[in-house]
PDB file of C-alpha atoms in Angstrom:
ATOM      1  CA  UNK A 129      -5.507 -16.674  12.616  1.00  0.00           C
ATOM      2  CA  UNK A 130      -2.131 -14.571  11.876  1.00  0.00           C
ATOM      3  CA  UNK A 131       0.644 -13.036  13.287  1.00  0.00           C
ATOM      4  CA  UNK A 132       1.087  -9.727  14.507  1.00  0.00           C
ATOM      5  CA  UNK A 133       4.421  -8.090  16.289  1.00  0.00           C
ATOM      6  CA  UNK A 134       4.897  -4.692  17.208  1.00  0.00           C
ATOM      7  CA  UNK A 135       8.305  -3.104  16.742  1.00  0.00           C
ATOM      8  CA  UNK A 136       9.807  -0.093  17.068  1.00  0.00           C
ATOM      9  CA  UNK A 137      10.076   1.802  13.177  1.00  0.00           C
ATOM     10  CA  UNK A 138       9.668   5.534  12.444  1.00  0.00           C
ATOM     11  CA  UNK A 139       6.656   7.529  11.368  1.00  0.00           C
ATOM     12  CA  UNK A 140       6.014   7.905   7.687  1.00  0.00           C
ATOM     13  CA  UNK A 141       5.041  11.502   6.874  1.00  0.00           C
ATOM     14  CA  UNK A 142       6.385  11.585   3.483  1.00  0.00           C
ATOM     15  CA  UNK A 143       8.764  14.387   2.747  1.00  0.00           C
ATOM     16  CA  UNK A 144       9.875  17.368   0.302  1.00  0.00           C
ATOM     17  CA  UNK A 145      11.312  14.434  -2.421  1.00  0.00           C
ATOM     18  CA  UNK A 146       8.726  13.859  -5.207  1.00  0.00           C
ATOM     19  CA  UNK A 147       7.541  17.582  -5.834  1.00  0.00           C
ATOM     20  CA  UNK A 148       6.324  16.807  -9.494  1.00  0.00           C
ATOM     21  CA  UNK A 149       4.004  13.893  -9.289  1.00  0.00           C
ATOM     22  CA  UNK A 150       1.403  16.537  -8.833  1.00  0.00           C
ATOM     23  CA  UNK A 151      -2.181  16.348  -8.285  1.00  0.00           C
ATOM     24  CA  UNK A 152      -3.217  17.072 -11.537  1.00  0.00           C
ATOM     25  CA  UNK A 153      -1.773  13.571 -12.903  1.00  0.00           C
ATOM     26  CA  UNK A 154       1.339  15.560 -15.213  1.00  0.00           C
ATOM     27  CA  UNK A 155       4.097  13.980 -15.886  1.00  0.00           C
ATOM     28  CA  UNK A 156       6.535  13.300 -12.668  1.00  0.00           C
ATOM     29  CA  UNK A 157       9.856  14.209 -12.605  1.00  0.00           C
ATOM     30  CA  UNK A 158      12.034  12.288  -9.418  1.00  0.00           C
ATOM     31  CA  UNK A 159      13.822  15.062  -6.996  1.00  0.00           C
ATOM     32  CA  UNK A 160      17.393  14.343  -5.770  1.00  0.00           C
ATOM     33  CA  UNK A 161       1.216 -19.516   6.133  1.00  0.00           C
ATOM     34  CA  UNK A 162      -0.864 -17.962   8.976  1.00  0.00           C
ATOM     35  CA  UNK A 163       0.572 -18.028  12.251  1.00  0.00           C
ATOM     36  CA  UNK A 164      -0.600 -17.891  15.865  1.00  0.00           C
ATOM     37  CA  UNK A 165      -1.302 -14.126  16.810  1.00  0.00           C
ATOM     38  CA  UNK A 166       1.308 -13.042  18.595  1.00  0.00           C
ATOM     39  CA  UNK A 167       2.714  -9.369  20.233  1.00  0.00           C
ATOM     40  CA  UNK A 168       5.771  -7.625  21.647  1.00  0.00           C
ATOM     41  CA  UNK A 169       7.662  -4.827  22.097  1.00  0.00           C
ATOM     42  CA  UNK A 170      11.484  -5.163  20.809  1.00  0.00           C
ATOM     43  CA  UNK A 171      13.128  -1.567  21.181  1.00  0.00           C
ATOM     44  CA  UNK A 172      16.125  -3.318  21.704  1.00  0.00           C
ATOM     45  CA  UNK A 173      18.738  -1.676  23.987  1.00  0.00           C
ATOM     46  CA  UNK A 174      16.997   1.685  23.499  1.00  0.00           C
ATOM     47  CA  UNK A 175      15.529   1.276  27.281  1.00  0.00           C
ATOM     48  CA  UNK A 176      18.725   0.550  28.862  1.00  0.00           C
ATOM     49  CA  UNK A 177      19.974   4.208  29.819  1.00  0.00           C
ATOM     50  CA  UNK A 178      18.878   6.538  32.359  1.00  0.00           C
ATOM     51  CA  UNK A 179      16.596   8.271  30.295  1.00  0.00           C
ATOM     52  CA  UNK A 180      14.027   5.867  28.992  1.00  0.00           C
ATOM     53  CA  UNK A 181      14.534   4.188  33.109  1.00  0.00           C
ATOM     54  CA  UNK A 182      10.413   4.103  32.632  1.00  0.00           C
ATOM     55  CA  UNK A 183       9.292   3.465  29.462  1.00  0.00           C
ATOM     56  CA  UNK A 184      10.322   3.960  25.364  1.00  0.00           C
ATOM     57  CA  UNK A 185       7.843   6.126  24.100  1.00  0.00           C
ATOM     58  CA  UNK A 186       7.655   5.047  20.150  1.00  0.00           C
ATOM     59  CA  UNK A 187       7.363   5.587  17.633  1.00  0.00           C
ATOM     60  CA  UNK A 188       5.800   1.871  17.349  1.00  0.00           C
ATOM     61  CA  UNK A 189       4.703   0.338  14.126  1.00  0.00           C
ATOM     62  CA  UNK A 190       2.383  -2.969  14.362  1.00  0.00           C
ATOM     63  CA  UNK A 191       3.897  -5.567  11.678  1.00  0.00           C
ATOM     64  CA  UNK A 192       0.977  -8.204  10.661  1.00  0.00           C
ATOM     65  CA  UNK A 193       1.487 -11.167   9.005  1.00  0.00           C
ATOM     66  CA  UNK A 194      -1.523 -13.178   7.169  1.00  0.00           C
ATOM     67  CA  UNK A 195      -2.160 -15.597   4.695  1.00  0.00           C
ATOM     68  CA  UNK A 196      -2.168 -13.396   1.467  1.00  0.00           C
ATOM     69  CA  UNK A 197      -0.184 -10.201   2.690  1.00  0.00           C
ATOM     70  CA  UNK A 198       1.951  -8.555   5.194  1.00  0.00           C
ATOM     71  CA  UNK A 199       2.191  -5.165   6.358  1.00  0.00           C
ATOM     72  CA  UNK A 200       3.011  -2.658   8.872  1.00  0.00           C
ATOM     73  CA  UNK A 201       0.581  -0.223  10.760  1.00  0.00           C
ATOM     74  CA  UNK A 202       1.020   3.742  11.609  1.00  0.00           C
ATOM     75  CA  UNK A 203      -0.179   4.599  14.639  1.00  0.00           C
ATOM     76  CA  UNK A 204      -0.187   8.010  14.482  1.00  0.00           C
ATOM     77  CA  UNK A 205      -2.022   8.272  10.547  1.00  0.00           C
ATOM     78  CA  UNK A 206      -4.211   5.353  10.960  1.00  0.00           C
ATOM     79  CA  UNK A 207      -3.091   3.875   7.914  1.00  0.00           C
ATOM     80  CA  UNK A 208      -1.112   0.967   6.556  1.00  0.00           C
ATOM     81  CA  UNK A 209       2.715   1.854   6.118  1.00  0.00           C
ATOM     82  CA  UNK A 210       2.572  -0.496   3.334  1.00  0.00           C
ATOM     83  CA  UNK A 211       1.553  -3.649   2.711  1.00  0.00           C
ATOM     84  CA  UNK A 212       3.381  -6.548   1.029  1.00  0.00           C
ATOM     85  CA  UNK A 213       2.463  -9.108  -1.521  1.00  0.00           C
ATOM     86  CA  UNK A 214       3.705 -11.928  -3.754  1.00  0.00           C
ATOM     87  CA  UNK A 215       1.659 -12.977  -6.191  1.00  0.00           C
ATOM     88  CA  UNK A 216       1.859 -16.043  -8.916  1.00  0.00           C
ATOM     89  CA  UNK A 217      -0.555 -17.504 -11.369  1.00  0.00           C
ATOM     90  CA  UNK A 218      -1.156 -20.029  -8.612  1.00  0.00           C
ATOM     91  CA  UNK A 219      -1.646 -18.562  -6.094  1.00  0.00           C
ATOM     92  CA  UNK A 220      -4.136 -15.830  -7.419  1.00  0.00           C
ATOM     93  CA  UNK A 221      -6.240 -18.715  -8.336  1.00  0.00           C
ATOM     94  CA  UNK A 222      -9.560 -18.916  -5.787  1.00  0.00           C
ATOM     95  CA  UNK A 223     -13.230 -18.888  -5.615  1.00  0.00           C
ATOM     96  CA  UNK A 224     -13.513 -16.864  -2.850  1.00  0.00           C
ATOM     97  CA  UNK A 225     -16.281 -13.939  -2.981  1.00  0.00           C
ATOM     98  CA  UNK A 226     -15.695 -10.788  -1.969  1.00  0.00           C
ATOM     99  CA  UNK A 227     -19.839 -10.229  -1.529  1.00  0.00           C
ATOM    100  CA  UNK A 228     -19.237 -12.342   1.358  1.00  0.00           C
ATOM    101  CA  UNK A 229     -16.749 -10.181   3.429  1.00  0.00           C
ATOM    102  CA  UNK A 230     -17.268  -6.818   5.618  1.00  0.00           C
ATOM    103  CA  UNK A 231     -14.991  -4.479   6.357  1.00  0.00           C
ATOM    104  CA  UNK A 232     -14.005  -4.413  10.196  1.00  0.00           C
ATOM    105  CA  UNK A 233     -12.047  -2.860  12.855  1.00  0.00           C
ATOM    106  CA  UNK A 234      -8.533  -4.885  13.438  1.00  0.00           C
ATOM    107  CA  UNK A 235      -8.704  -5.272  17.434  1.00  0.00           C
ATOM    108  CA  UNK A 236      -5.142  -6.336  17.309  1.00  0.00           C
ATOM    109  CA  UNK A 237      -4.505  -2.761  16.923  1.00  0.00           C
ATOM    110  CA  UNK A 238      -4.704  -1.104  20.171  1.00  0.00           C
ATOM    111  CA  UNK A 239      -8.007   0.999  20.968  1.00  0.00           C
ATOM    112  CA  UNK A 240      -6.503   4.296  20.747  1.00  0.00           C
ATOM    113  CA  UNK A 241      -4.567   3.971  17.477  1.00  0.00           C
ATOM    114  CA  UNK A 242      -7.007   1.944  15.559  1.00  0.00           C
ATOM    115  CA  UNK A 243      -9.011   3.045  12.568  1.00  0.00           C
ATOM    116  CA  UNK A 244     -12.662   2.487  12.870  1.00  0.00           C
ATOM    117  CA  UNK A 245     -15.768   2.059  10.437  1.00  0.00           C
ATOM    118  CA  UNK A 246     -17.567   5.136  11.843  1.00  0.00           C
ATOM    119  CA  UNK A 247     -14.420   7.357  10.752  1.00  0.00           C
ATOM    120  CA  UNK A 248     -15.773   6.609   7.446  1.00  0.00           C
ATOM    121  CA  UNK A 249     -18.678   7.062   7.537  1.00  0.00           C
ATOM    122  CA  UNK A 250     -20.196  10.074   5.033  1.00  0.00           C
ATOM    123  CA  UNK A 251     -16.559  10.820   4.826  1.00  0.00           C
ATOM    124  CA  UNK A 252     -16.682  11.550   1.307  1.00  0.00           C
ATOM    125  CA  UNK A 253     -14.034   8.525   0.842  1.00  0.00           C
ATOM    126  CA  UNK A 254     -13.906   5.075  -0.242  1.00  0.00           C
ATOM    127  CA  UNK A 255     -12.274   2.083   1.651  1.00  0.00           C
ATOM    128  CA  UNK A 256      -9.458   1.251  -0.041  1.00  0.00           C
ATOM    129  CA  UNK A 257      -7.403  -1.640  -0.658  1.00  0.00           C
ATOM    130  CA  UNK A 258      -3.735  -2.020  -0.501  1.00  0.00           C
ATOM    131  CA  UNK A 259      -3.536  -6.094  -0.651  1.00  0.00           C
ATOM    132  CA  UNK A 260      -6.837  -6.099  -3.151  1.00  0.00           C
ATOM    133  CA  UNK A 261      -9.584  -8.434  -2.151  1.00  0.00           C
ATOM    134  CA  UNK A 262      -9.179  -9.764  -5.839  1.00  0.00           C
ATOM    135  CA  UNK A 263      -5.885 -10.818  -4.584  1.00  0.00           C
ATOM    136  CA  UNK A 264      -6.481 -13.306  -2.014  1.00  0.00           C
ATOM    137  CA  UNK A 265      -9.377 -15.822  -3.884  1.00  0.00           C
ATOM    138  CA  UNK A 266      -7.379 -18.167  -2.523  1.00  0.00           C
ATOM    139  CA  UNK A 267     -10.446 -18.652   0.757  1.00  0.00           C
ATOM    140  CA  UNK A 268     -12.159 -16.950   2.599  1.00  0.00           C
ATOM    141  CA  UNK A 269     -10.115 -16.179   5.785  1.00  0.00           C
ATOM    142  CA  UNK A 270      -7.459 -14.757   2.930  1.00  0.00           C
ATOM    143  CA  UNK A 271     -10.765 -12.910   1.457  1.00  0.00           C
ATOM    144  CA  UNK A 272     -11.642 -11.569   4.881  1.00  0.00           C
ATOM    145  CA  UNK A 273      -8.172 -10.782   5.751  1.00  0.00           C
ATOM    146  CA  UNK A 274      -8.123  -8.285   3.001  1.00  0.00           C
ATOM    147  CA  UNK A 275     -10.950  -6.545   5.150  1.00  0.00           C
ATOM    148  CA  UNK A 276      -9.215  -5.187   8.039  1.00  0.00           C
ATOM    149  CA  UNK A 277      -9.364  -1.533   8.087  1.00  0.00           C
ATOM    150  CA  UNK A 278      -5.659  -1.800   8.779  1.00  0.00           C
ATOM    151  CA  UNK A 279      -5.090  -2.435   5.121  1.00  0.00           C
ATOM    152  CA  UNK A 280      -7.181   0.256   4.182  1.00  0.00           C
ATOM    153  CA  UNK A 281      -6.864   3.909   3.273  1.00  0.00           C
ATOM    154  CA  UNK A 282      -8.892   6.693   2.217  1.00  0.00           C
ATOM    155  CA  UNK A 283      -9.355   6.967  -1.519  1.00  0.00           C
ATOM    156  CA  UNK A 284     -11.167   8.986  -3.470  1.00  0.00           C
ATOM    157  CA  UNK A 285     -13.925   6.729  -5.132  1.00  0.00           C
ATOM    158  CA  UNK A 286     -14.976   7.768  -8.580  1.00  0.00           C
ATOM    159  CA  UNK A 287     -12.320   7.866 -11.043  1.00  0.00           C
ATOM    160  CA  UNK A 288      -9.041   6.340  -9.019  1.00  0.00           C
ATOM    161  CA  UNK A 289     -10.379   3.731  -6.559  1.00  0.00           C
ATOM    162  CA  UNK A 290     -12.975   2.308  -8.650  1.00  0.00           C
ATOM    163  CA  UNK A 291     -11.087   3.174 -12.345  1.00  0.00           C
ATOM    164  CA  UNK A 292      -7.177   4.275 -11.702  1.00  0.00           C
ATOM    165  CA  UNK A 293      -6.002   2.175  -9.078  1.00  0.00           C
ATOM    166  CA  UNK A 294      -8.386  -0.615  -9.737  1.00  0.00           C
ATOM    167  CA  UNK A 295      -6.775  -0.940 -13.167  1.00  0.00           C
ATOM    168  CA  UNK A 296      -3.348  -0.641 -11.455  1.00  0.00           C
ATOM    169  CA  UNK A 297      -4.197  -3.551  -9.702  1.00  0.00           C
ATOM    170  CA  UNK A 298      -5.027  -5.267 -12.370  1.00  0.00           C
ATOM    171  CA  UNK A 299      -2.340  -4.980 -14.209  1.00  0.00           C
ATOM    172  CA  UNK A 300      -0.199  -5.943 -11.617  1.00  0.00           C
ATOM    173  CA  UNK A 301      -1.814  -9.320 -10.979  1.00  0.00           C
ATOM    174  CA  UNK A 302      -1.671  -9.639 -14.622  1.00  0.00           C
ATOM    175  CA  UNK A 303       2.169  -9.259 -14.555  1.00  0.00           C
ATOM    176  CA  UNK A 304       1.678 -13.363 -13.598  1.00  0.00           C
ATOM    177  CA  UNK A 305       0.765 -13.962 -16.983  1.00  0.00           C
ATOM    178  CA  UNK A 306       4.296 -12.720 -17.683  1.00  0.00           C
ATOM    179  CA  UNK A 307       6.605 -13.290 -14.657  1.00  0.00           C
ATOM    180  CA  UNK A 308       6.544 -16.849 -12.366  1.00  0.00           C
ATOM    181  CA  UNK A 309       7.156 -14.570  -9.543  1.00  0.00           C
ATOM    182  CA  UNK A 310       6.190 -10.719  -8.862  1.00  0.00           C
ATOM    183  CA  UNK A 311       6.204  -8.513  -5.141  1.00  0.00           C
ATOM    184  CA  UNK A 312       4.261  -5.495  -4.677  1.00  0.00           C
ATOM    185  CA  UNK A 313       4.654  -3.167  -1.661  1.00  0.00           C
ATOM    186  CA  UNK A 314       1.939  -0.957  -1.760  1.00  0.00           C
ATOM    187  CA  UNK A 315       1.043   2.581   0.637  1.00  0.00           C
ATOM    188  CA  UNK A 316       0.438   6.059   0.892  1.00  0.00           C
ATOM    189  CA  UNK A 317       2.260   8.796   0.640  1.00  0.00           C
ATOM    190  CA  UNK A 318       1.962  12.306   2.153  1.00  0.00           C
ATOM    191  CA  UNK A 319       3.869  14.900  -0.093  1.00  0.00           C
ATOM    192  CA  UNK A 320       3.833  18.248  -0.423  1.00  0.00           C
ATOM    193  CA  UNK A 321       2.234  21.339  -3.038  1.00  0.00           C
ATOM    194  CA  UNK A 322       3.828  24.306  -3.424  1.00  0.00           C
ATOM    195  CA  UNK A 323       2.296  27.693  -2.529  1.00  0.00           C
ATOM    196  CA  UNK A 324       3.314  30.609  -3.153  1.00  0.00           C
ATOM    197  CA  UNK A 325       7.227  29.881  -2.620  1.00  0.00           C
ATOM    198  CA  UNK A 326       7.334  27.431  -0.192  1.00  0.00           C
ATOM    199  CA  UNK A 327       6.437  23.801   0.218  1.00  0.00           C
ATOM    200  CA  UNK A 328       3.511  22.683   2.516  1.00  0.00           C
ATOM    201  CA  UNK A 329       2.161  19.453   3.440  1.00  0.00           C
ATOM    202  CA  UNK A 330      -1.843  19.373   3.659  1.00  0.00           C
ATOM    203  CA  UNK A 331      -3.959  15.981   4.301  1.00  0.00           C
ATOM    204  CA  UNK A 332      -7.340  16.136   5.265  1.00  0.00           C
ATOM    205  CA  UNK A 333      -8.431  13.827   8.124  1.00  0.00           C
ATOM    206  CA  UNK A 334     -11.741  12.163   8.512  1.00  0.00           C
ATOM    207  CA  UNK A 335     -13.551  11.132  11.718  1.00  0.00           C
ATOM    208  CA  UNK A 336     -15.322  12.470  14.359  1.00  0.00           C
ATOM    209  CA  UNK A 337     -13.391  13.517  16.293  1.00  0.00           C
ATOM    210  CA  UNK A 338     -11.021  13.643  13.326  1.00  0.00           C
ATOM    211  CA  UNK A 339      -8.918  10.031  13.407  1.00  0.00           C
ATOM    212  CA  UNK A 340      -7.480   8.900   9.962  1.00  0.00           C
ATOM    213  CA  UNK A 341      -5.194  10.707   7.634  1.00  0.00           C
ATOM    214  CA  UNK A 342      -6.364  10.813   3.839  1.00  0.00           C
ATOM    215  CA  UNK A 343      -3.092  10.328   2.049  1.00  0.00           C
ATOM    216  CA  UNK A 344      -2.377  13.014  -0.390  1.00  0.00           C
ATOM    217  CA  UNK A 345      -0.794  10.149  -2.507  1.00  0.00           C
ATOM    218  CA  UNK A 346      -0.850   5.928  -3.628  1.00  0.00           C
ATOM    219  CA  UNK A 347       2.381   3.804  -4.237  1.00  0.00           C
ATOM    220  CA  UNK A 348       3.024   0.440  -6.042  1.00  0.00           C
ATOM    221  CA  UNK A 349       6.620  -1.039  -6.280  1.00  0.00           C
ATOM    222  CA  UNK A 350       6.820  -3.973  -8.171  1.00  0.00           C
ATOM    223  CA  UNK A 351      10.074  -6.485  -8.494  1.00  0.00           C
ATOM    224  CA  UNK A 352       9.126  -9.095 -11.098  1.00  0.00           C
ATOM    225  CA  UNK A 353      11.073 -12.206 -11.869  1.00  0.00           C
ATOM    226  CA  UNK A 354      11.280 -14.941 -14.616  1.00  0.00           C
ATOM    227  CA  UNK A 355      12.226 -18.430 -13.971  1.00  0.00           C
ATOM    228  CA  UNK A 356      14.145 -18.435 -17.236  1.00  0.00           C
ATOM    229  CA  UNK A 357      16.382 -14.768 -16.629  1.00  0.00           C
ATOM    230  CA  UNK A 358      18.746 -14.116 -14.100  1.00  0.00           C
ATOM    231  CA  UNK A 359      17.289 -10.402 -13.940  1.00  0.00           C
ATOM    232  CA  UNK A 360      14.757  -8.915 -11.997  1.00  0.00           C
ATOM    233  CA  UNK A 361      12.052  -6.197 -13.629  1.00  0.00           C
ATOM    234  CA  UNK A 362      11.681  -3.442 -11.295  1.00  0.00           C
ATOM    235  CA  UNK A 363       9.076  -0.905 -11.267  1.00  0.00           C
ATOM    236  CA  UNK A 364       7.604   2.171  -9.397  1.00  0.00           C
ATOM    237  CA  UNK A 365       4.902   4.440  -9.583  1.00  0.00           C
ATOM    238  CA  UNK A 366       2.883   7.029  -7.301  1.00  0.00           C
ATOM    239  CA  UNK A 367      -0.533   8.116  -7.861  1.00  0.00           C
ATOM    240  CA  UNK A 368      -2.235  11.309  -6.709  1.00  0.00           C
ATOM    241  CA  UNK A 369      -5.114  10.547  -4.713  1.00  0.00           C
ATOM    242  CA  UNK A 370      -7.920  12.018  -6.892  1.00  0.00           C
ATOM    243  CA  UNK A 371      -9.726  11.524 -10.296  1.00  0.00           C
ATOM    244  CA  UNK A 372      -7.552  10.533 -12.611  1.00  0.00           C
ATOM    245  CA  UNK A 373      -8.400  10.904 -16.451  1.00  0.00           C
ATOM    246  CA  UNK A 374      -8.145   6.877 -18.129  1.00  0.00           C
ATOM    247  CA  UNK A 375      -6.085   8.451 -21.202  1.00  0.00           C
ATOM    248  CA  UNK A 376      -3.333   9.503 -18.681  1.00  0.00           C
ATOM    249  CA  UNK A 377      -0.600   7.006 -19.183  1.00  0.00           C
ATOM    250  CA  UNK A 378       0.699   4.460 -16.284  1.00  0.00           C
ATOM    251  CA  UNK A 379       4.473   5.637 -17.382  1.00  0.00           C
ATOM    252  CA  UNK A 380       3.375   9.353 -16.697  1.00  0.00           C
ATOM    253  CA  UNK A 381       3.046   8.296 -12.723  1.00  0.00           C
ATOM    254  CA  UNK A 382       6.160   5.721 -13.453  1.00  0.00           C
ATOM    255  CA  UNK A 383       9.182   7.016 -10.695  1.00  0.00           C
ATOM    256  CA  UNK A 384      12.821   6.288  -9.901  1.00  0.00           C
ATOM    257  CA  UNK A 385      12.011   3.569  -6.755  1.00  0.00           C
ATOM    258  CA  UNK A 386      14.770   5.600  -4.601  1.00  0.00           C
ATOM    259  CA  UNK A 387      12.343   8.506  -5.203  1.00  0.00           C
ATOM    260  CA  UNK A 388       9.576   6.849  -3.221  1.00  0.00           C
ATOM    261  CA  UNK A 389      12.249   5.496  -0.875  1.00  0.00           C
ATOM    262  CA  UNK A 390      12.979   8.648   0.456  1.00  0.00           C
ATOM    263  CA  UNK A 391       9.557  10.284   0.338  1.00  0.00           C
ATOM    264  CA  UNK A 392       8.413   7.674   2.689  1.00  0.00           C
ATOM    265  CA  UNK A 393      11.187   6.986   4.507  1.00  0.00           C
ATOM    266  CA  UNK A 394      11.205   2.917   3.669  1.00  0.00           C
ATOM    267  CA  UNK A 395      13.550   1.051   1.956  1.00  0.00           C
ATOM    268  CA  UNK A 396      11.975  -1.588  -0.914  1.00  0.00           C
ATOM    269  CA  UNK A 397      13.353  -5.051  -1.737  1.00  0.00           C
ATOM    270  CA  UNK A 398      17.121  -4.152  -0.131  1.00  0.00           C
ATOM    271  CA  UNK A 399      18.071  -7.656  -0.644  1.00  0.00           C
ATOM    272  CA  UNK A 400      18.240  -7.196  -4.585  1.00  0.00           C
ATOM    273  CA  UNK A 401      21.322  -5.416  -5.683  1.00  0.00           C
ATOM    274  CA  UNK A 402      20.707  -2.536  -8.261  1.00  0.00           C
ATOM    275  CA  UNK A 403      22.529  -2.937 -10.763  1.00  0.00           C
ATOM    276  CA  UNK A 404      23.046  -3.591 -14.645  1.00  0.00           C
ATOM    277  CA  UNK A 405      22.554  -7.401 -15.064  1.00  0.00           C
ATOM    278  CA  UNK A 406      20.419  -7.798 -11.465  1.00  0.00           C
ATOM    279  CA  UNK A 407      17.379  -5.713 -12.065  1.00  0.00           C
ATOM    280  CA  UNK A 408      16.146  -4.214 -15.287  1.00  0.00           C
ATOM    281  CA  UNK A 409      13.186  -1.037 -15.882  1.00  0.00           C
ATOM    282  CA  UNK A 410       9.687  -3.086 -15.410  1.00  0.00           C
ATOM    283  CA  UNK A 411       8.467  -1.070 -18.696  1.00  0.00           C
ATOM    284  CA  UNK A 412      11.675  -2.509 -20.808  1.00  0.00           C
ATOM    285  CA  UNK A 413      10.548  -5.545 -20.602  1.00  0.00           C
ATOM    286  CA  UNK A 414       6.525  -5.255 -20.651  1.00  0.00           C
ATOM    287  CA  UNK A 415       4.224  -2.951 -22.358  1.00  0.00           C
ATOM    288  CA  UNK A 416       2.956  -0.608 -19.006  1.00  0.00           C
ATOM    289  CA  UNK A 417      -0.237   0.086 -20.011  1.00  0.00           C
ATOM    290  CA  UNK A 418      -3.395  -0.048 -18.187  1.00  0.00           C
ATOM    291  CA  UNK A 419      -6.830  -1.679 -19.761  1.00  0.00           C
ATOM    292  CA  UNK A 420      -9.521   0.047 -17.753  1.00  0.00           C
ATOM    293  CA  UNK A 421     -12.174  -1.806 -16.501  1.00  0.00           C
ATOM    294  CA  UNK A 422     -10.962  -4.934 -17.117  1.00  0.00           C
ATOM    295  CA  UNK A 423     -11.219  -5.716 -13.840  1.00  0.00           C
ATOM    296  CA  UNK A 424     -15.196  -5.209 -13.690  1.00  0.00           C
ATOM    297  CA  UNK A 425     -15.502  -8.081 -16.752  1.00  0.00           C
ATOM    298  CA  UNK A 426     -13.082 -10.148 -15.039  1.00  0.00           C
ATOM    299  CA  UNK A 427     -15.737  -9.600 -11.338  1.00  0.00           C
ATOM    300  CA  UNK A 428     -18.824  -9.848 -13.255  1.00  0.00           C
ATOM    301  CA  UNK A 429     -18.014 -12.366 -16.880  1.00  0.00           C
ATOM    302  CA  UNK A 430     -21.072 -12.348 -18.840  1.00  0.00           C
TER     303      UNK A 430
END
């Protein structure tokens, strides 16, 4: 069981913000409990002129809520906005197999909007995760959960979604071993490559007919928080989706968070006042380095 409610929330197209975290990997440089399911519409007092007499058009967003994650839904891109986690040594603890789950449609998504299996199918692209199945051991309605193509994205497969970003997530669920409490928001992003002199934004879309955006980019923000400190660690980084080299460095793809904000047009962890003394760089206060296929021992332990 879980909760879904759809509310009205602008599209994400990503924007021209982070030019440099380019598609070859290079160094980036930042420009300026489960509920019952539930739906409705809340566009507020939007409706109540002449205009919208018969109807608010949208943009709408679906906002789901389950046991390991929470996220919200684009309509238009067939992909997760982003998708919200909060992880401790607790409660990353599970036996839960991921053998034992399928991927699957998410009928609370209405027909017409709604990412389906066959869209991948010989697309070229992997499934991917943004709540990671190795997150949610917990059972195996979390484990299924993570399933829903509605937390998926296109990824390219060999060397990011089964190396780069599988070591990213890695090392975030290892930040537990060093923080009693850390939140990652997770997406894609849709930026644009310059050509010639001007700035275009290209994404290829898979399906037939053609149904689901392939982001041109990955996100992770990360607030991390020890019991013992009154500050928070804060961290950001964007990925390019494509093969990424394992000698490139995490900190190469590291970002100013207000960078990401604006490229996707979402605001992360608002509640948490930025300042000296309140949050601190993530990488001051841990080593950000990846340790590649760690998570493949940690899946199959000899």
């Amino acid at each position: 069981m879980h909760r879904i409610i759809t509310f009205v929330a602008g599209t994400v197209l990503g924007g021209g913000v982070i030019y440099a975290v380019s598609r070859t990997g290079k160094q980036p440089t930042a420009v300026p409990a489960p509920m019952q399911f539930e739906r409705r519409a809340t566009p507020g007092d939007n409706t109540d002129n002449e205009f919208l007499k018969h109807g608010y058009p949208g943009p709408v967003s679906d906002f789901m809520l389950r046991s390991r994650y929470a996220a919200s839904y684009n309509r238009a891109l067939r992909n997760p906005n982003w998708v919200a986690e909060h992880l401790t040594r607790d409660n990353l603890k599970g036996t839960a197999d991921r053998a034992n789950s399928e991927f699957k449609e998410d009928k609370d998504i209405p027909a017409m909007f709604r990412a389906l299996l066959k869209d991948y199918y010989r697309s070229g692209f992997d499934r991917g995760h943004m709540c990671p199945a190795a997150d949610a051991k917990k059972d195996t309605e979390s484990m299924n959960d993570t399933f829903f193509l509605s937390n998926i994205a296109p990824q390219v497969g060999k060397g990011f979604n089964r190396n780069y970003w599988a070591s990213l997530e890695t090392f975030v669920r290892d930040l537990t071993k060093s923080f009693d409490d850390v939140y990652c928001i997770s997406g894609p992003l849709y930026l644009p490559e310059k050509q010639g002199d001007k700035w275009f934004v290209n994404y290829e879309v898979i399906g037939d007919p053609p149904n689901v955006a392939v982001p041109t980019h990955f996100f992770k923000v990360i607030l991390a928080k020890r019991n013992n400190e009154p500050a928070f660690a804060i961290g950001a980084f964007a990925l390019p989706n494509k093969e990424i080299d394992n000698d490139t460095p995490l900190t190469s793809f590291s970002l100013p968070i207000e960078s990401i904000e604006k490229a996707a047009g979402l605001t992360f962890f608002d509640k948490v006042e930025r300042k000296v003394g309140v949050v601190a760089p993530l990488c001051s206060k841990i080593q950000c380095t990846l340790e590649h296929d760690a998570w493949k021992k940690k899946r199959n332990p000899k």
